[in-house]
């Protein structure tokens, strides 16, 4: 995706991490430059978030600058040289959420789990290996493994991606929108068990 400004000035590396400051990690400039950078990064986030929502057939964007500002989530953005100003090619949003999830025996547990909340590679750059690069970079930065993740409303493409690149095939059915895989409970600590009735009352927003 191209923008009206040079994105390379904010992408000192091909992948940057943005949190609720709406600035790339390690970005230090004077106040005027920071305000300008925040505005332009917000534009990137909003446009890529809208593109992700459209690709998934969603009626509203999961990822916006305002939502990121008001959260403790992390957003990974990928870019590459191209066009006049460079292009942004990928988005991956993650964050820890408190969830009630079933294990393979049907027992419900409350866990604080790392979650994939949004994942998108621009249509012009799909099937070029960028998704694996972005996803693996996130895993390395967050010091986690694919098996540890809860996936919020994964698309068929994402399910296929996790199967192909990480060998994740067996899911454990849940009552919420999240998908977890068989090895999930080997890597996440349960805080307590709870009844199905209590679990049904627990809702999460991404």
Coordinates of N, CA and C in Angstrom, one line a residue:
X1 N 0.8 -1.2 0.0 CA 0.0 0.0 0.0 C 0.9 1.2 0.0
X2 N 0.6 2.2 -0.9 CA 1.4 3.4 -1.0 C 0.7 4.5 -0.2
X3 N 1.5 5.5 0.2 CA 1.0 6.6 0.9 C 1.6 7.9 0.3
X4 N 1.0 9.0 0.7 CA 1.3 10.3 0.1 C 2.7 10.8 0.5
X5 N 3.3 10.2 1.5 CA 4.5 10.6 2.1 C 5.5 9.4 2.1
X6 N 6.8 9.7 2.3 CA 7.8 8.7 2.3 C 7.8 7.9 3.6
X7 N 7.4 6.6 3.5 CA 7.2 5.8 4.7 C 8.6 5.3 5.2
X8 N 9.6 5.4 4.3 CA 11.0 4.9 4.8 C 11.5 5.7 5.9
X9 N 11.1 6.9 6.1 CA 11.6 7.7 7.2 C 11.2 7.2 8.6
X10 N 10.1 6.3 8.6 CA 9.7 5.8 9.9 C 10.0 4.3 10.0
X11 N 10.4 3.7 8.9 CA 10.8 2.3 8.8 C 12.3 2.2 8.7
X12 N 13.0 2.3 9.9 CA 14.4 2.1 9.9 C 14.9 0.7 9.6
X13 N 13.9 -0.2 9.9 CA 14.1 -1.6 9.5 C 12.9 -2.1 8.8
X14 N 12.9 -3.2 8.1 CA 11.7 -3.6 7.3 C 10.5 -3.8 8.1
X15 N 10.6 -4.2 9.4 CA 9.5 -4.4 10.3 C 9.7 -3.5 11.5
X16 N 8.6 -2.7 11.8 CA 8.7 -1.9 13.0 C 7.6 -2.3 14.0
X17 N 7.8 -2.0 15.3 CA 6.8 -2.3 16.3 C 6.2 -0.9 16.8
X18 N 4.9 -0.8 16.8 CA 4.2 0.4 17.3 C 3.3 0.0 18.4
X19 N 3.3 0.8 19.5 CA 2.5 0.6 20.6 C 1.5 1.8 20.8
X20 N 1.0 2.0 22.0 CA 0.1 3.1 22.2 C 0.6 4.5 22.1
X21 N 1.9 4.6 21.9 CA 2.5 5.9 21.6 C 2.3 6.3 20.2
X22 N 1.9 5.4 19.3 CA 1.7 5.5 17.9 C 3.0 6.0 17.2
X23 N 4.1 5.5 17.8 CA 5.4 5.8 17.2 C 6.2 4.5 17.1
X24 N 7.1 4.4 16.1 CA 7.9 3.2 16.1 C 8.8 3.1 17.3
X25 N 9.0 1.9 17.8 CA 9.9 1.7 18.9 C 11.3 2.3 18.6
X26 N 11.8 3.1 19.6 CA 13.1 3.7 19.4 C 13.1 5.0 18.6
X27 N 11.9 5.6 18.4 CA 11.8 6.8 17.6 C 12.0 8.0 18.6
X28 N 13.0 8.8 18.3 CA 13.3 9.9 19.2 C 13.6 11.1 18.3
X29 N 12.7 12.1 18.4 CA 12.9 13.4 17.6 C 12.3 14.5 18.4
X30 N 12.4 15.7 17.9 CA 11.9 16.9 18.6 C 10.3 16.8 18.6
X31 N 9.7 17.6 19.4 CA 8.2 17.6 19.5 C 7.5 17.7 18.2
X32 N 8.0 18.6 17.3 CA 7.3 18.9 16.0 C 7.4 17.6 15.2
X33 N 8.6 17.0 15.1 CA 8.7 15.8 14.3 C 7.9 14.6 14.9
X34 N 7.8 14.6 16.2 CA 7.0 13.5 16.9 C 5.5 13.6 16.5
X35 N 5.0 14.9 16.5 CA 3.6 15.1 16.2 C 3.4 14.7 14.7
X36 N 4.3 15.1 13.9 CA 4.1 14.7 12.5 C 4.2 13.2 12.3
X37 N 5.1 12.6 12.9 CA 5.2 11.1 12.8 C 4.0 10.4 13.4
X38 N 3.5 10.9 14.5 CA 2.2 10.3 15.0 C 1.1 10.4 14.0
X39 N 1.0 11.5 13.4 CA -0.1 11.7 12.4 C 0.1 10.7 11.2
X40 N 1.3 10.6 10.7 CA 1.5 9.8 9.6 C 1.4 8.3 9.9
X41 N 1.9 7.9 11.1 CA 1.8 6.5 11.5 C 0.3 6.1 11.7
X42 N -0.4 7.1 12.2 CA -1.9 6.9 12.4 C -2.6 6.6 11.1
X43 N -2.2 7.4 10.1 CA -2.7 7.2 8.7 C -2.4 5.8 8.2
X44 N -1.2 5.4 8.4 CA -0.8 4.0 8.0 C -1.6 3.0 8.7
X45 N -1.7 3.1 10.0 CA -2.5 2.1 10.8 C -4.0 2.1 10.3
X46 N -4.6 3.3 10.1 CA -6.0 3.3 9.8 C -6.2 2.7 8.4
X47 N -5.4 3.1 7.4 CA -5.6 2.6 6.1 C -5.3 1.1 6.0
X48 N -4.3 0.6 6.6 CA -4.0 -0.8 6.6 C -5.0 -1.6 7.4
X49 N -5.5 -1.0 8.5 CA -6.6 -1.6 9.2 C -7.9 -1.8 8.4
X50 N -8.2 -0.8 7.6 CA -9.4 -0.8 6.8 C -9.2 -1.9 5.7
X51 N -8.0 -2.0 5.1 CA -7.7 -3.0 4.1 C -7.8 -4.4 4.7
X52 N -7.4 -4.5 5.9 CA -7.5 -5.9 6.6 C -8.9 -6.2 6.8
X53 N -9.7 -5.3 7.2 CA -11.1 -5.6 7.5 C -11.8 -5.9 6.2
X54 N -11.5 -5.2 5.1 CA -12.1 -5.5 3.8 C -11.8 -6.9 3.3
X55 N -10.5 -7.2 3.5 CA -10.0 -8.6 3.1 C -10.7 -9.7 3.8
X56 N -11.1 -9.4 5.1 CA -11.7 -10.4 5.9 C -13.2 -10.4 5.9
X57 N -13.8 -9.4 5.1 CA -15.2 -9.3 5.0 C -15.9 -8.7 6.3
X58 N -15.1 -7.9 7.0 CA -15.6 -7.4 8.3 C -16.3 -6.0 8.0
X59 N -17.3 -5.7 8.8 CA -18.0 -4.4 8.6 C -17.2 -3.2 9.2
X60 N -16.3 -3.5 10.1 CA -15.5 -2.4 10.7 C -14.1 -2.9 11.0
X61 N -13.2 -2.0 11.0 CA -11.8 -2.3 11.2 C -11.5 -2.8 12.6
X62 N -10.8 -3.8 12.7 CA -10.3 -4.3 14.0 C -9.2 -3.4 14.5
X63 N -8.4 -2.9 13.6 CA -7.2 -2.1 14.0 C -7.4 -0.7 13.5
X64 N -7.3 0.2 14.4 CA -7.3 1.6 14.2 C -6.3 2.3 15.1
X65 N -5.9 3.5 14.7 CA -4.9 4.2 15.6 C -5.5 4.5 16.9
X66 N -6.8 4.9 17.0 CA -7.5 5.2 18.2 C -7.5 4.0 19.1
X67 N -7.9 2.8 18.6 CA -7.9 1.6 19.4 C -6.6 1.2 19.9
X68 N -5.5 1.4 19.1 CA -4.2 1.1 19.6 C -3.8 2.0 20.7
X69 N -4.1 3.3 20.5 CA -3.7 4.3 21.5 C -4.3 3.9 22.9
X70 N -5.5 3.4 22.9 CA -6.2 3.1 24.1 C -6.1 1.7 24.6
X71 N -5.0 1.0 24.2 CA -4.8 -0.4 24.5 C -3.3 -0.6 24.9
X72 N -3.0 -1.8 25.4 CA -1.6 -2.2 25.6 C -1.2 -3.2 24.5
X73 N -1.8 -3.2 23.4 CA -1.5 -4.1 22.3 C -0.2 -3.6 21.6
X74 N 0.3 -4.5 20.8 CA 1.5 -4.2 20.0 C 1.1 -4.5 18.5
X75 N 1.6 -3.5 17.7 CA 1.3 -3.6 16.2 C 2.6 -3.7 15.5
X76 N 2.7 -4.7 14.6 CA 3.9 -4.9 13.8 C 3.5 -4.5 12.4
X77 N 4.3 -3.6 11.8 CA 4.1 -3.1 10.4 C 5.3 -3.5 9.6
X78 N 5.0 -3.9 8.4 CA 6.1 -4.3 7.4 C 6.1 -3.4 6.2
X79 N 7.3 -3.1 5.8 CA 7.4 -2.2 4.6 C 8.5 -2.7 3.7
X80 N 8.5 -2.2 2.4 CA 9.6 -2.5 1.5 C 9.7 -1.4 0.5
X81 N 10.8 -1.3 -0.2 CA 11.0 -0.3 -1.2 C 10.1 -0.6 -2.4
X82 N 9.5 0.5 -2.9 CA 8.6 0.3 -4.0 C 7.9 1.6 -4.3
X83 N 7.5 1.9 -5.5 CA 6.8 3.1 -5.8 C 7.7 4.3 -5.6
X84 N 7.1 5.5 -5.3 CA 7.9 6.7 -5.1 C 8.3 6.9 -3.6
X85 N 7.4 6.4 -2.7 CA 7.6 6.6 -1.3 C 7.7 5.4 -0.5
X86 N 8.0 4.2 -1.1 CA 8.0 3.0 -0.4 C 6.6 2.5 -0.2
X87 N 6.4 1.3 0.2 CA 5.1 0.7 0.4 C 5.0 -0.1 1.7
X88 N 3.8 -0.1 2.3 CA 3.6 -0.8 3.6 C 2.9 -2.1 3.1
X89 N 3.4 -3.2 3.5 CA 2.9 -4.5 3.0 C 2.2 -5.4 4.0
X90 N 2.4 -5.2 5.3 CA 1.8 -6.1 6.2 C 1.5 -5.5 7.6
X91 N 0.6 -6.1 8.3 CA 0.2 -5.7 9.6 C -0.1 -6.9 10.5
X92 N 0.3 -6.8 11.7 CA 0.1 -7.9 12.6 C -0.1 -7.3 14.0
X93 N -1.3 -7.5 14.6 CA -1.6 -6.9 15.9 C -1.7 -8.1 16.9
X94 N -1.0 -7.9 18.1 CA -1.1 -8.9 19.1 C -1.2 -8.2 20.5
X95 N -1.7 -9.0 21.5 CA -1.8 -8.5 22.8 C -2.2 -9.6 23.8
X96 N -2.0 -9.4 25.0 CA -2.4 -10.4 26.0 C -3.8 -10.1 26.5
X97 N -4.6 -11.2 26.6 CA -6.0 -11.0 27.0 C -6.3 -12.1 28.1
X98 N -7.2 -11.7 29.0 CA -7.7 -12.7 30.0 C -8.9 -13.4 29.4
X99 N -8.7 -14.7 29.2 CA -9.7 -15.5 28.5 C -10.2 -16.7 29.3
X100 N -11.4 -17.1 29.1 CA -11.9 -18.4 29.6 C -11.9 -19.4 28.4
X101 N -11.1 -20.4 28.5 CA -11.0 -21.4 27.4 C -11.1 -22.8 27.9
X102 N -11.7 -23.7 27.0 CA -11.8 -25.1 27.3 C -10.5 -25.8 27.0
X103 N -10.1 -26.8 27.8 CA -9.0 -27.7 27.5 C -9.6 -28.9 26.7
X104 N -8.8 -29.8 26.4 CA -9.3 -31.0 25.6 C -10.2 -31.9 26.3
X105 N -10.2 -31.8 27.7 CA -11.2 -32.6 28.5 C -12.5 -31.8 28.8
X106 N -12.6 -30.6 28.3 CA -13.9 -29.9 28.5 C -13.9 -29.0 29.7
X107 N -12.7 -29.0 30.4 CA -12.7 -28.2 31.6 C -12.3 -26.7 31.2
X108 N -12.9 -25.8 31.9 CA -12.7 -24.4 31.5 C -11.7 -23.7 32.5
X109 N -10.8 -23.0 31.8 CA -9.7 -22.3 32.6 C -9.6 -20.9 32.3
X110 N -9.3 -20.1 33.2 CA -9.0 -18.6 33.0 C -7.5 -18.5 32.8
X111 N -7.1 -17.9 31.6 CA -5.7 -17.8 31.3 C -5.4 -16.4 30.8
X112 N -4.2 -15.9 31.0 CA -3.7 -14.7 30.4 C -2.9 -15.2 29.2
X113 N -3.5 -15.0 28.0 CA -2.9 -15.6 26.8 C -2.4 -14.6 25.8
X114 N -1.3 -14.8 25.2 CA -1.0 -13.9 24.0 C -1.9 -14.2 22.9
X115 N -2.4 -13.2 22.3 CA -3.5 -13.4 21.2 C -3.1 -12.7 19.9
X116 N -3.4 -13.3 18.8 CA -3.3 -12.7 17.5 C -4.7 -12.0 17.3
X117 N -4.7 -10.7 17.1 CA -5.9 -10.0 17.0 C -6.2 -9.5 15.5
X118 N -5.2 -9.4 14.7 CA -5.3 -8.9 13.3 C -4.1 -9.3 12.6
X119 N -4.2 -9.8 11.4 CA -3.1 -10.2 10.5 C -3.4 -10.0 9.1
X120 N -2.6 -9.2 8.4 CA -2.9 -8.9 7.0 C -1.7 -8.7 6.2
X121 N -1.6 -9.3 5.0 CA -0.6 -9.0 4.0 C -1.3 -8.4 2.8
X122 N -0.8 -7.3 2.3 CA -1.4 -6.6 1.2 C -1.6 -7.6 0.0
X123 N -2.7 -7.5 -0.7 CA -3.0 -8.5 -1.8 C -1.9 -8.5 -2.8
X124 N -1.2 -7.4 -3.1 CA -0.2 -7.4 -4.1 C 1.1 -8.1 -3.7
X125 N 1.2 -8.5 -2.4 CA 2.4 -9.1 -1.9 C 2.1 -10.5 -1.3
X126 N 0.9 -11.0 -1.4 CA 0.6 -12.3 -0.9 C 1.3 -13.4 -1.7
X127 N 1.5 -14.5 -1.0 CA 2.2 -15.7 -1.6 C 3.7 -15.4 -2.0
X128 N 4.3 -14.5 -1.2 CA 5.7 -14.1 -1.5 C 6.5 -14.4 -0.3
X129 N 5.9 -15.0 0.7 CA 6.7 -15.4 2.0 C 6.7 -14.3 3.0
X130 N 6.1 -13.2 2.8 CA 6.1 -12.1 3.7 C 5.4 -12.4 5.0
X131 N 4.3 -13.1 4.9 CA 3.5 -13.4 6.1 C 4.3 -14.2 7.1
X132 N 5.1 -15.2 6.6 CA 5.9 -16.0 7.5 C 7.0 -15.1 8.1
X133 N 7.6 -14.2 7.4 CA 8.6 -13.4 7.9 C 8.1 -12.5 9.0
X134 N 6.9 -11.9 8.7 CA 6.3 -11.0 9.7 C 5.9 -11.7 11.0
X135 N 5.2 -12.9 10.8 CA 4.8 -13.7 11.9 C 5.9 -14.2 12.8
X136 N 7.0 -14.7 12.1 CA 8.1 -15.2 12.9 C 8.8 -14.1 13.6
X137 N 8.9 -12.9 13.0 CA 9.5 -11.7 13.7 C 8.7 -11.4 15.0
X138 N 7.4 -11.4 14.9 CA 6.6 -11.2 16.1 C 6.8 -12.2 17.1
X139 N 6.9 -13.5 16.8 CA 7.1 -14.5 17.8 C 8.5 -14.3 18.5
X140 N 9.5 -13.9 17.7 CA 10.8 -13.7 18.3 C 10.8 -12.5 19.2
X141 N 10.1 -11.4 18.8 CA 10.1 -10.2 19.6 C 9.3 -10.4 20.9
X142 N 8.2 -11.2 20.8 CA 7.3 -11.4 22.0 C 7.8 -12.6 22.8
X143 N 8.8 -13.2 22.3 CA 9.4 -14.4 23.1 C 8.3 -15.5 23.3
X144 N 7.6 -15.8 22.3 CA 6.5 -16.8 22.4 C 6.6 -17.7 21.2
X145 N 5.7 -18.7 21.2 CA 5.6 -19.7 20.2 C 4.2 -19.7 19.6
X146 N 4.1 -20.2 18.4 CA 2.8 -20.2 17.7 C 1.8 -21.0 18.5
X147 N 2.2 -22.1 19.2 CA 1.3 -23.0 19.9 C 0.7 -22.3 21.1
X148 N 1.4 -21.2 21.6 CA 0.9 -20.5 22.8 C -0.2 -19.5 22.5
X149 N -0.4 -19.2 21.2 CA -1.3 -18.1 20.9 C -2.8 -18.6 20.8
X150 N -3.6 -17.6 21.2 CA -5.1 -17.7 21.0 C -5.3 -16.8 19.8
X151 N -6.1 -17.3 18.8 CA -6.3 -16.5 17.6 C -7.7 -16.0 17.5
X152 N -7.9 -14.7 17.4 CA -9.2 -14.1 17.4 C -9.8 -14.2 16.0
X153 N -10.9 -15.0 15.9 CA -11.7 -15.1 14.7 C -10.8 -15.3 13.4
X154 N -10.0 -16.4 13.4 CA -9.1 -16.5 12.3 C -9.8 -16.8 11.0
X155 N -9.3 -16.2 9.9 CA -9.8 -16.5 8.6 C -9.4 -17.9 8.1
X156 N -10.0 -18.4 7.1 CA -9.5 -19.6 6.5 C -8.1 -19.5 6.1
X157 N -7.7 -18.4 5.5 CA -6.3 -18.2 5.1 C -5.3 -18.3 6.3
X158 N -5.7 -17.7 7.4 CA -4.8 -17.8 8.6 C -4.7 -19.2 9.1
X159 N -5.9 -19.9 9.1 CA -5.8 -21.3 9.6 C -4.9 -22.1 8.7
X160 N -5.0 -21.9 7.4 CA -4.1 -22.6 6.5 C -2.6 -22.2 6.7
X161 N -2.4 -20.9 6.9 CA -1.1 -20.4 7.2 C -0.4 -21.1 8.4
X162 N -1.2 -21.2 9.5 CA -0.7 -21.8 10.7 C -0.4 -23.3 10.5
X163 N -1.3 -23.9 9.7 CA -1.1 -25.4 9.4 C 0.2 -25.6 8.6
X164 N 0.4 -24.7 7.6 CA 1.5 -24.9 6.7 C 2.8 -24.6 7.3
X165 N 2.9 -23.5 8.1 CA 4.2 -23.0 8.6 C 4.5 -23.5 10.0
X166 N 3.5 -23.8 10.8 CA 3.8 -24.2 12.2 C 3.2 -25.5 12.6
X167 N 2.6 -26.2 11.6 CA 2.1 -27.5 11.9 C 0.9 -27.6 12.8
X168 N 0.2 -26.5 13.0 CA -1.0 -26.4 13.9 C -2.2 -26.9 13.1
X169 N -2.8 -28.0 13.6 CA -3.9 -28.6 12.9 C -5.1 -28.9 13.8
X170 N -4.8 -29.3 15.1 CA -5.9 -29.8 15.9 C -6.3 -28.6 16.9
X171 N -7.5 -28.1 16.7 CA -8.1 -27.1 17.5 C -8.9 -27.6 18.6
X172 N -9.1 -26.9 19.7 CA -10.0 -27.2 20.8 C -11.2 -26.3 20.7
X173 N -12.4 -26.8 20.5 CA -13.6 -25.9 20.3 C -13.8 -25.0 21.5
X174 N -14.1 -23.7 21.3 CA -14.3 -22.8 22.3 C -15.7 -22.1 22.1
X175 N -16.2 -21.5 23.2 CA -17.5 -20.8 23.1 C -17.3 -19.3 22.7
X176 N -16.1 -18.8 22.8 CA -15.9 -17.4 22.3 C -15.3 -17.4 20.9
X177 N -14.9 -16.3 20.5 CA -14.4 -16.1 19.1 C -13.0 -16.6 18.9
X178 N -12.3 -17.1 19.9 CA -10.9 -17.4 19.9 C -10.7 -18.9 19.5
X179 N -9.7 -19.2 18.8 CA -9.3 -20.5 18.4 C -8.0 -20.8 19.2
X180 N -7.9 -21.9 19.8 CA -6.6 -22.4 20.4 C -6.4 -23.8 19.9
X181 N -5.1 -24.2 19.9 CA -4.7 -25.5 19.4 C -4.3 -26.4 20.6
X182 N -4.2 -27.7 20.2 CA -4.0 -28.7 21.3 C -2.8 -28.4 22.2
X183 N -1.7 -27.9 21.7 CA -0.6 -27.7 22.6 C -0.7 -26.4 23.4
X184 N -1.8 -25.7 23.3 CA -1.9 -24.4 24.0 C -1.7 -24.5 25.5
X185 N -2.3 -25.5 26.1 CA -2.2 -25.6 27.6 C -0.9 -26.1 28.1
X186 N 0.0 -26.6 27.2 CA 1.3 -27.0 27.6 C 2.2 -25.8 27.8
X187 N 1.8 -24.7 27.3 CA 2.6 -23.5 27.3 C 2.0 -22.3 28.0
X188 N 0.7 -22.4 28.4 CA 0.1 -21.3 29.1 C -0.4 -21.8 30.5
X189 N -0.2 -20.9 31.5 CA -0.5 -21.3 32.8 C -2.0 -20.9 33.1
X190 N -2.7 -21.8 33.6 CA -4.1 -21.6 34.0 C -4.2 -21.0 35.4
X191 N -5.0 -19.9 35.6 CA -5.1 -19.2 36.9 C -6.1 -19.9 37.7
X192 N -7.2 -20.4 37.1 CA -8.2 -21.1 37.9 C -9.1 -21.9 36.9
X193 N -9.9 -22.7 37.4 CA -11.0 -23.4 36.6 C -12.3 -22.7 37.0
X194 N -13.2 -22.8 36.1 CA -14.5 -22.2 36.4 C -15.6 -23.0 35.7
X195 N -16.8 -22.7 36.0 CA -18.0 -23.4 35.5 C -18.3 -22.9 34.1
X196 N -19.0 -23.7 33.3 CA -19.5 -23.3 32.0 C -20.3 -22.0 32.1
X197 N -21.2 -22.0 33.1 CA -22.1 -20.8 33.3 C -21.3 -19.5 33.5
X198 N -20.2 -19.6 34.3 CA -19.4 -18.4 34.5 C -18.7 -18.0 33.2
X199 N -18.2 -19.0 32.5 CA -17.5 -18.8 31.2 C -18.4 -18.1 30.2
X200 N -19.6 -18.5 30.2 CA -20.6 -17.9 29.2 C -20.8 -16.4 29.4
X201 N -20.5 -15.9 30.7 CA -20.7 -14.6 31.0 C -19.5 -13.7 30.7
X202 N -18.4 -14.3 30.2 CA -17.2 -13.6 30.0 C -17.0 -13.2 28.5
X203 N -16.9 -12.0 28.2 CA -16.8 -11.5 26.9 C -15.5 -10.7 26.7
X204 N -14.9 -10.7 25.5 CA -13.7 -10.0 25.3 C -13.9 -9.2 24.0
X205 N -13.3 -8.1 23.9 CA -13.3 -7.3 22.6 C -11.9 -7.2 22.1
X206 N -11.7 -7.2 20.8 CA -10.4 -7.0 20.3 C -10.2 -5.6 19.8

